[in-house]
Short mmCIF file of C-alpha atoms in Angstrom, two decimals:
data_model
loop_
_atom_site.label_atom_id
_atom_site.label_comp_id
_atom_site.label_asym_id
_atom_site.label_seq_id
_atom_site.Cartn_x
_atom_site.Cartn_y
_atom_site.Cartn_z
CA UNK V 1 10.27 -15.17 15.03
CA UNK V 2 6.65 -15.47 16.21
CA UNK V 3 3.71 -16.23 13.94
CA UNK V 4 2.54 -12.61 14.20
CA UNK V 5 5.95 -11.37 13.09
CA UNK V 6 5.81 -13.68 10.08
CA UNK V 7 2.24 -12.71 9.25
CA UNK V 8 2.58 -8.94 9.10
CA UNK V 9 4.81 -7.22 6.59
CA UNK V 10 6.99 -4.48 8.07
CA UNK V 11 8.33 -2.15 5.37
CA UNK V 12 11.65 -0.42 5.91
CA UNK V 13 10.45 2.90 4.44
CA UNK V 14 7.69 4.39 2.29
CA UNK V 15 9.30 3.18 -0.94
CA UNK V 16 9.37 -0.38 0.35
CA UNK V 17 5.73 -0.08 1.44
CA UNK V 18 4.66 1.25 -1.95
CA UNK V 19 6.38 -1.64 -3.71
CA UNK V 20 4.48 -4.09 -1.53
CA UNK V 21 1.16 -2.34 -2.20
CA UNK V 22 1.88 -2.38 -5.93
CA UNK V 23 2.70 -6.09 -5.77
CA UNK V 24 -0.53 -6.84 -3.90
CA UNK V 25 -2.61 -4.66 -6.24
CA UNK V 26 -1.15 -6.40 -9.29
CA UNK V 27 -2.16 -9.76 -7.83
CA UNK V 28 -5.85 -8.90 -7.78
CA UNK V 29 -6.44 -6.03 -10.22
CA UNK V 30 -7.69 -8.30 -13.03
CA UNK V 31 -9.80 -10.58 -10.84
CA UNK V 32 -13.61 -10.52 -10.99
CA UNK V 33 -15.08 -8.10 -8.50
CA UNK V 34 -16.80 -9.38 -5.41
CA UNK V 35 -17.56 -7.81 -2.05
CA UNK V 36 -14.53 -9.34 -0.35
CA UNK V 37 -12.17 -8.01 -3.02
CA UNK V 38 -13.70 -4.54 -2.89
CA UNK V 39 -13.32 -4.46 0.89
CA UNK V 40 -9.70 -5.59 0.63
CA UNK V 41 -9.02 -2.95 -2.03
CA UNK V 42 -10.53 -0.19 0.10
CA UNK V 43 -8.48 -1.31 3.09
CA UNK V 44 -5.28 -1.31 1.03
CA UNK V 45 -6.09 2.11 -0.43
CA UNK V 46 -6.74 3.45 3.05
CA UNK V 47 -3.34 2.14 4.18
CA UNK V 48 -1.69 4.20 1.45
CA UNK V 49 -3.67 7.31 2.44
CA UNK V 50 -3.25 7.05 6.20
CA UNK V 51 0.16 5.41 6.61
CA UNK V 52 2.32 5.45 3.50
CA UNK V 53 1.60 8.97 2.27
CA UNK V 54 2.28 10.53 5.71
CA UNK V 55 5.47 8.45 5.99
CA UNK V 56 6.61 9.68 2.58
CA UNK V 57 5.89 13.26 3.61
CA UNK V 58 7.83 12.76 6.84
CA UNK V 59 10.80 11.35 4.91
CA UNK V 60 10.82 14.61 2.91
CA UNK V 61 11.44 12.87 -0.41
CA UNK V 62 9.17 14.62 -2.94
CA UNK V 63 9.26 11.79 -5.48
CA UNK V 64 7.89 9.38 -2.88
CA UNK V 65 5.07 11.76 -1.98
CA UNK V 66 4.23 12.04 -5.68
CA UNK V 67 4.35 8.26 -6.05
CA UNK V 68 2.08 7.69 -3.06
CA UNK V 69 -0.45 10.17 -4.44
CA UNK V 70 -0.24 8.48 -7.82
CA UNK V 71 -0.94 5.09 -6.25
CA UNK V 72 -4.00 6.52 -4.50
CA UNK V 73 -5.27 8.00 -7.78
CA UNK V 74 -4.60 4.81 -9.74
CA UNK V 75 -6.33 2.63 -7.20
#
């Protein structure tokens, strides 16, 4: 396995991806705000909007679509 393969997380489906986002969000949600954290948060939120939500819609599992939208709203 190359360093790039170790570095980037590859979810198996939208549910797996949402769990990872939730885990990452929980790591920083109570930290003091700074520019770097805000930029990271916006990037993570954009990943949910542009990658995870469309994947959930493509999987045609309504509960996952609802969960992805809920994550976006919560973030």
